[in-house]
């Protein structure tokens, strides 16, 4: 086996191959032959699937500087060295089916990276995440969000309890897969990914989806199957391709008094509301709270850079308020008015819609989130 390996690498060097296949070679260590002398500077694609590698060499970027694709699927890799960040041309990195527990922060330096596959590892967070060790936080200030060209991210089958808010800075992201994790919520910042076409978060612990989920026309496929405590879907998803099997109100149906049953169902749907929601309005509430009116006024002032800096109000706002102004709760499903502290929800049980025949294994409901009692009254899901 060693002779065959050496011969394959010798031929690749001699004939200046751009692709090298070292799959199924029973390798425990990265072949030193790849790193001798000048290495394989012309190599663009390296396939090392289904070996027993535990790490990568620190000088990999120095010896293989032109790598575009690196496939390390099904090894025993525990940690990725910081040197990985020096692979400036790398566009595709497959680390699926390994034993990674932390994602090296230097991956954020891979500015050309378009496809990152991390499924079936032991990851508990993506930097910066809620469970990120304190001693690592200083490194994560420019992590995932710096991957401006990233199009595909697969982190399924890990142990993630959250996704980083800064993931929304991956402006080119088109496909995000996070199935089979421990996710309890979806950051509403992800609704700002205007190129996202497919989002899959099946088999997690979701109880609530962001109000604006599905508002983007580009987002066409959303799969949240088998989130047993997820009982409501934003009405924006009504005309999308959705997977919601195994979701819904498992405690009771809508039999009996319809108004009372709908009220109980709505209460279940709203479990997991963002903490910023201060008031849940209804049709009888004709007056919008002063706090919400003030937030909407501030948003109109701050959402676009003013031509005259003196026109900004002479006040300093706390960071939490500035964050809310930058990323509102959502937009009214009727008129697109931004919302900050109050919502007016309207429930549409899926079984009462035209999609009832398509989704049989769920009793989930669509929820329209409106900005006022007027919009609540006039909203029509199928209109």
XYZ file of N, CA, C and O in Angstrom, residues 48-145:
392
model
N -9.197 12.860 -0.139
C -8.657 11.948 0.883
C -9.792 11.394 1.739
O -9.711 11.340 2.965
N -10.849 10.960 1.101
C -12.014 10.439 1.811
C -11.739 9.049 2.388
O -10.956 8.278 1.863
N -12.429 8.786 3.494
C -12.438 7.466 4.127
C -11.032 6.941 4.400
O -10.632 5.859 3.961
N -10.284 7.746 5.149
C -9.018 7.321 5.705
C -9.128 7.393 7.230
O -10.242 7.344 7.765
N -8.008 7.530 7.911
C -8.028 7.617 9.378
C -7.219 8.813 9.861
O -6.584 8.773 10.919
N -7.228 9.883 9.067
C -6.487 11.087 9.438
C -7.081 11.710 10.695
O -8.297 11.708 10.902
N -6.221 12.259 11.544
C -6.680 12.919 12.763
C -6.459 14.429 12.726
O -7.071 15.153 13.494
N -5.599 14.880 11.824
C -5.350 16.313 11.696
C -4.698 16.584 10.351
O -4.477 15.673 9.552
N -4.402 17.842 10.094
C -3.713 18.258 8.865
C -2.394 18.917 9.237
O -2.254 19.482 10.334
N -1.419 18.905 8.347
C -0.117 19.519 8.656
C -0.208 21.040 8.697
O -1.027 21.653 8.002
N 0.645 21.644 9.508
C 0.650 23.101 9.648
C 1.118 23.807 8.380
O 0.784 24.972 8.151
N 1.906 23.101 7.562
C 2.447 23.740 6.348
C 1.674 23.360 5.094
O 2.197 23.436 3.988
N 0.421 22.967 5.249
C -0.356 22.527 4.087
C -0.528 23.644 3.064
O -0.450 23.413 1.860
N -0.726 24.860 3.527
C -0.918 25.972 2.596
C 0.381 26.341 1.900
O 0.379 26.774 0.742
N 1.486 26.152 2.586
C 2.789 26.470 1.995
C 3.153 25.482 0.892
O 3.717 25.859 -0.140
N 2.800 24.223 1.088
C 3.165 23.183 0.131
C 2.095 22.948 -0.940
O 2.402 22.456 -2.029
N 0.843 23.254 -0.604
C -0.258 23.065 -1.567
C -1.018 24.381 -1.716
O -2.215 24.464 -1.420
N -0.350 25.417 -2.190
C -0.929 26.766 -2.151
C -2.090 27.001 -3.116
O -2.844 27.949 -2.955
N -2.225 26.142 -4.129
C -3.240 26.375 -5.160
C -4.467 25.478 -5.021
O -5.260 25.357 -5.966
N -4.624 24.855 -3.855
C -5.782 23.988 -3.652
C -7.085 24.776 -3.799
O -7.259 25.833 -3.198
N -7.980 24.239 -4.603
C -9.310 24.816 -4.776
C -10.356 23.980 -4.050
O -11.310 24.515 -3.481
N -10.146 22.652 -4.038
C -11.100 21.753 -3.392
C -10.343 20.750 -2.531
O -9.357 20.151 -2.975
N -10.820 20.560 -1.292
C -10.198 19.635 -0.352
C -11.296 18.775 0.275
O -12.187 19.289 0.953
N -11.221 17.460 0.012
C -12.256 16.541 0.466
C -11.675 15.595 1.512
O -10.830 14.758 1.214
N -12.164 15.737 2.756
C -11.671 14.943 3.879
C -12.810 14.194 4.557
O -12.797 13.951 5.760
N -13.805 13.857 3.784
C -14.986 13.153 4.287
C -14.599 11.819 4.930
O -13.773 11.071 4.419
N -15.185 11.523 6.094
C -15.043 10.225 6.770
C -13.602 9.915 7.143
O -12.996 8.937 6.671
N -13.037 10.757 8.003
C -11.764 10.483 8.647
C -11.993 10.536 10.160
O -13.124 10.356 10.619
N -10.949 10.779 10.911
C -11.057 10.908 12.371
C -10.494 12.244 12.836
O -9.880 12.342 13.905
N -10.717 13.262 12.028
C -10.126 14.574 12.304
C -10.801 15.210 13.514
O -12.024 15.359 13.561
N -9.982 15.588 14.487
C -10.466 16.183 15.736
C -10.379 17.698 15.688
O -11.251 18.400 16.191
N -9.324 18.206 15.078
C -9.104 19.648 15.047
C -8.434 20.037 13.735
O -7.663 19.260 13.164
N -8.762 21.216 13.266
C -8.157 21.759 12.049
C -7.142 22.819 12.451
O -7.469 23.730 13.232
N -5.908 22.747 11.952
C -4.901 23.740 12.337
C -5.220 25.120 11.776
O -5.919 25.259 10.769
N -4.703 26.141 12.440
C -4.935 27.518 11.999
C -4.408 27.770 10.594
O -4.897 28.649 9.894
N -3.432 26.966 10.189
C -2.828 27.142 8.858
C -3.842 26.956 7.738
O -3.599 27.392 6.606
N -4.981 26.342 8.030
C -6.000 26.150 6.992
C -6.434 27.490 6.413
O -6.817 27.598 5.248
N -6.345 28.530 7.229
C -6.756 29.856 6.784
C -5.879 30.450 5.707
O -6.244 31.457 5.085
N -4.715 29.847 5.474
C -3.794 30.356 4.459
C -4.073 29.803 3.063
O -3.414 30.188 2.103
N -5.061 28.900 2.951
C -5.413 28.368 1.625
C -6.315 29.375 0.925
O -7.541 29.213 0.841
N -5.700 30.402 0.405
C -6.433 31.571 -0.095
C -7.348 31.257 -1.268
O -8.336 31.956 -1.493
N -7.058 30.204 -2.025
C -7.851 29.887 -3.222
C -8.919 28.831 -2.963
O -9.700 28.513 -3.856
N -8.968 28.284 -1.766
C -9.868 27.182 -1.475
C -11.328 27.601 -1.639
O -11.781 28.583 -1.069
N -12.062 26.814 -2.425
C -13.469 27.102 -2.692
C -14.413 26.061 -2.099
O -15.576 26.359 -1.836
N -13.914 24.836 -1.897
C -14.768 23.775 -1.368
C -14.006 22.982 -0.315
O -12.900 22.505 -0.582
N -14.616 22.854 0.871
C -13.989 22.118 1.968
C -15.019 21.162 2.557
O -16.073 21.584 3.036
N -14.717 19.875 2.494
C -15.619 18.844 3.004
C -14.962 18.154 4.194
O -14.000 17.414 4.050
N -15.527 18.404 5.380
C -15.050 17.783 6.618
C -16.150 16.941 7.253
O -16.162 16.716 8.462
N -17.077 16.471 6.450
C -18.180 15.675 6.958
C -17.683 14.356 7.543
O -16.637 13.838 7.150
N -18.452 13.839 8.491
C -18.164 12.527 9.076
C -16.778 12.453 9.699
O -15.990 11.547 9.409
N -16.478 13.417 10.534
C -15.262 13.396 11.327
C -15.647 13.513 12.796
O -16.792 13.211 13.162
N -14.734 13.939 13.644
C -15.043 14.067 15.077
C -14.699 15.474 15.578
O -14.242 15.654 16.708
N -14.936 16.458 14.727
C -14.659 17.843 15.107
C -15.541 18.285 16.261
O -16.754 18.058 16.261
N -14.936 18.941 17.265
C -15.693 19.499 18.375
C -15.746 21.020 18.318
O -16.676 21.628 18.837
N -14.738 21.619 17.701
C -14.703 23.067 17.523
C -14.309 23.382 16.091
O -13.540 22.649 15.473
N -14.848 24.468 15.595
C -14.503 24.914 14.247
C -13.400 25.950 14.344
O -13.555 26.975 15.005
N -12.288 25.660 13.707
C -11.137 26.556 13.759
C -11.521 27.958 13.282
O -12.061 28.116 12.180
N -11.260 28.986 14.095
C -11.638 30.349 13.708
C -10.964 30.833 12.443
O -11.491 31.703 11.758
N -9.819 30.232 12.105
C -9.104 30.666 10.909
C -9.844 30.318 9.621
O -9.488 30.814 8.555
N -10.853 29.499 9.692
C -11.665 29.221 8.508
C -12.282 30.513 7.981
O -12.556 30.656 6.785
N -12.470 31.466 8.873
C -13.009 32.758 8.466
C -12.131 33.518 7.505
O -12.572 34.508 6.896
N -10.885 33.078 7.351
C -9.967 33.745 6.419
C -10.061 33.180 5.010
O -9.415 33.696 4.096
N -10.852 32.127 4.834
C -10.974 31.510 3.508
C -11.951 32.315 2.665
O -13.089 31.899 2.417
N -11.510 33.457 2.201
C -12.394 34.404 1.523
C -12.957 33.888 0.202
O -13.946 34.421 -0.295
N -12.355 32.844 -0.377
C -12.854 32.298 -1.647
C -13.789 31.114 -1.437
O -14.334 30.579 -2.402
N -13.981 30.712 -0.181
C -14.746 29.504 0.116
C -16.201 29.651 -0.319
O -16.881 30.618 0.019
N -16.693 28.664 -1.064
C -18.074 28.673 -1.552
C -18.905 27.532 -0.967
O -20.119 27.656 -0.843
N -18.257 26.420 -0.617
C -18.990 25.270 -0.103
C -18.270 24.731 1.137
O -17.101 24.341 1.059
N -18.979 24.691 2.256
C -18.424 24.202 3.519
C -19.363 23.137 4.076
O -20.521 23.414 4.398
N -18.839 21.915 4.175
C -19.649 20.794 4.647
C -19.057 20.238 5.937
O -17.920 19.758 5.956
N -19.853 20.315 7.002
C -19.404 19.923 8.337
C -20.367 18.926 8.982
O -20.385 18.791 10.209
N -21.167 18.251 8.195
C -22.189 17.378 8.758
C -21.579 16.180 9.479
O -20.455 15.746 9.184
N -22.350 15.670 10.446
C -21.983 14.472 11.200
C -20.628 14.610 11.891
O -19.716 13.809 11.694
N -20.530 15.656 12.713
C -19.381 15.847 13.590
C -19.904 15.969 15.020
O -21.029 15.564 15.314
N -19.087 16.549 15.898
C -19.486 16.734 17.295
C -19.534 18.208 17.660
O -19.328 18.570 18.820
N -19.825 19.052 16.697
C -19.826 20.489 16.924
C -20.977 20.907 17.835
O -22.129 20.527 17.612
N -20.659 21.710 18.846
C -21.678 22.237 19.753
C -21.970 23.703 19.484
O -22.938 24.243 20.006
N -21.133 24.337 18.700
C -21.371 25.737 18.357
C -20.608 26.078 17.086
O -19.642 25.413 16.710
N -21.092 27.111 16.413
C -20.356 27.732 15.318
C -19.942 29.103 15.811
O -20.783 29.864 16.276
N -18.668 29.408 15.741
C -18.222 30.684 16.310
C -18.800 31.889 15.584
O -18.841 31.894 14.361
N -19.239 32.908 16.337
C -19.352 32.884 17.794
C -20.689 32.312 18.223
O -21.727 32.759 17.752
N -20.709 31.349 19.131
C -21.934 30.718 19.581
C -22.098 30.806 21.076
O -21.185 31.201 21.803
N -23.266 30.418 21.556
C -23.562 30.546 22.970
C -22.667 29.673 23.835
O -22.397 30.000 24.985
N -22.203 28.556 23.286
C -21.379 27.658 24.085
C -19.894 27.805 23.773
O -19.091 26.995 24.205
N -19.522 28.836 23.028
C -18.123 29.057 22.710
C -17.339 29.349 23.985
O -17.721 30.221 24.760
N -16.234 28.636 24.223
C -15.432 28.911 25.405
C -14.961 30.355 25.443
O -14.622 30.931 24.412
N -14.916 30.931 26.639
C -14.558 32.340 26.790
C -13.182 32.632 26.210
O -12.960 33.657 25.566
N -12.242 31.687 26.404
C -10.875 31.956 25.943
C -10.771 31.991 24.420
O -9.764 32.436 23.866
N -11.824 31.530 23.711
C -11.791 31.552 22.252
C -12.540 32.730 21.658
O -12.424 33.001 20.470
N -13.325 33.430 22.458
C -14.195 34.467 21.922
C -13.439 35.554 21.175
O -13.916 36.098 20.185
N -12.238 35.883 21.629
C -11.464 36.958 20.998
C -11.137 36.634 19.549
O -10.966 37.523 18.722
N -11.075 35.339 19.216
C -10.721 34.941 17.854
C -11.919 34.970 16.916
O -11.766 34.906 15.710
N -13.138 35.009 17.484
C -14.321 34.788 16.683
C -14.999 36.064 16.212
O -16.110 36.033 15.742
N -14.348 37.185 16.353
C -14.978 38.449 15.992
C -15.205 38.570 14.491
O -16.003 39.378 14.049
N -14.494 37.813 13.691
C -14.636 37.940 12.243
C -14.842 36.581 11.598
O -14.404 36.339 10.489
N -15.501 35.698 12.302
C -15.574 34.306 11.878
C -16.492 34.064 10.697
O -16.241 34.528 9.596
N -17.590 33.370 10.894
C -18.423 32.891 9.801
C -18.850 34.006 8.851
O -18.873 33.840 7.635
N -19.176 35.151 9.398
C -19.683 36.243 8.578
C -18.700 36.784 7.563
O -19.099 37.509 6.649
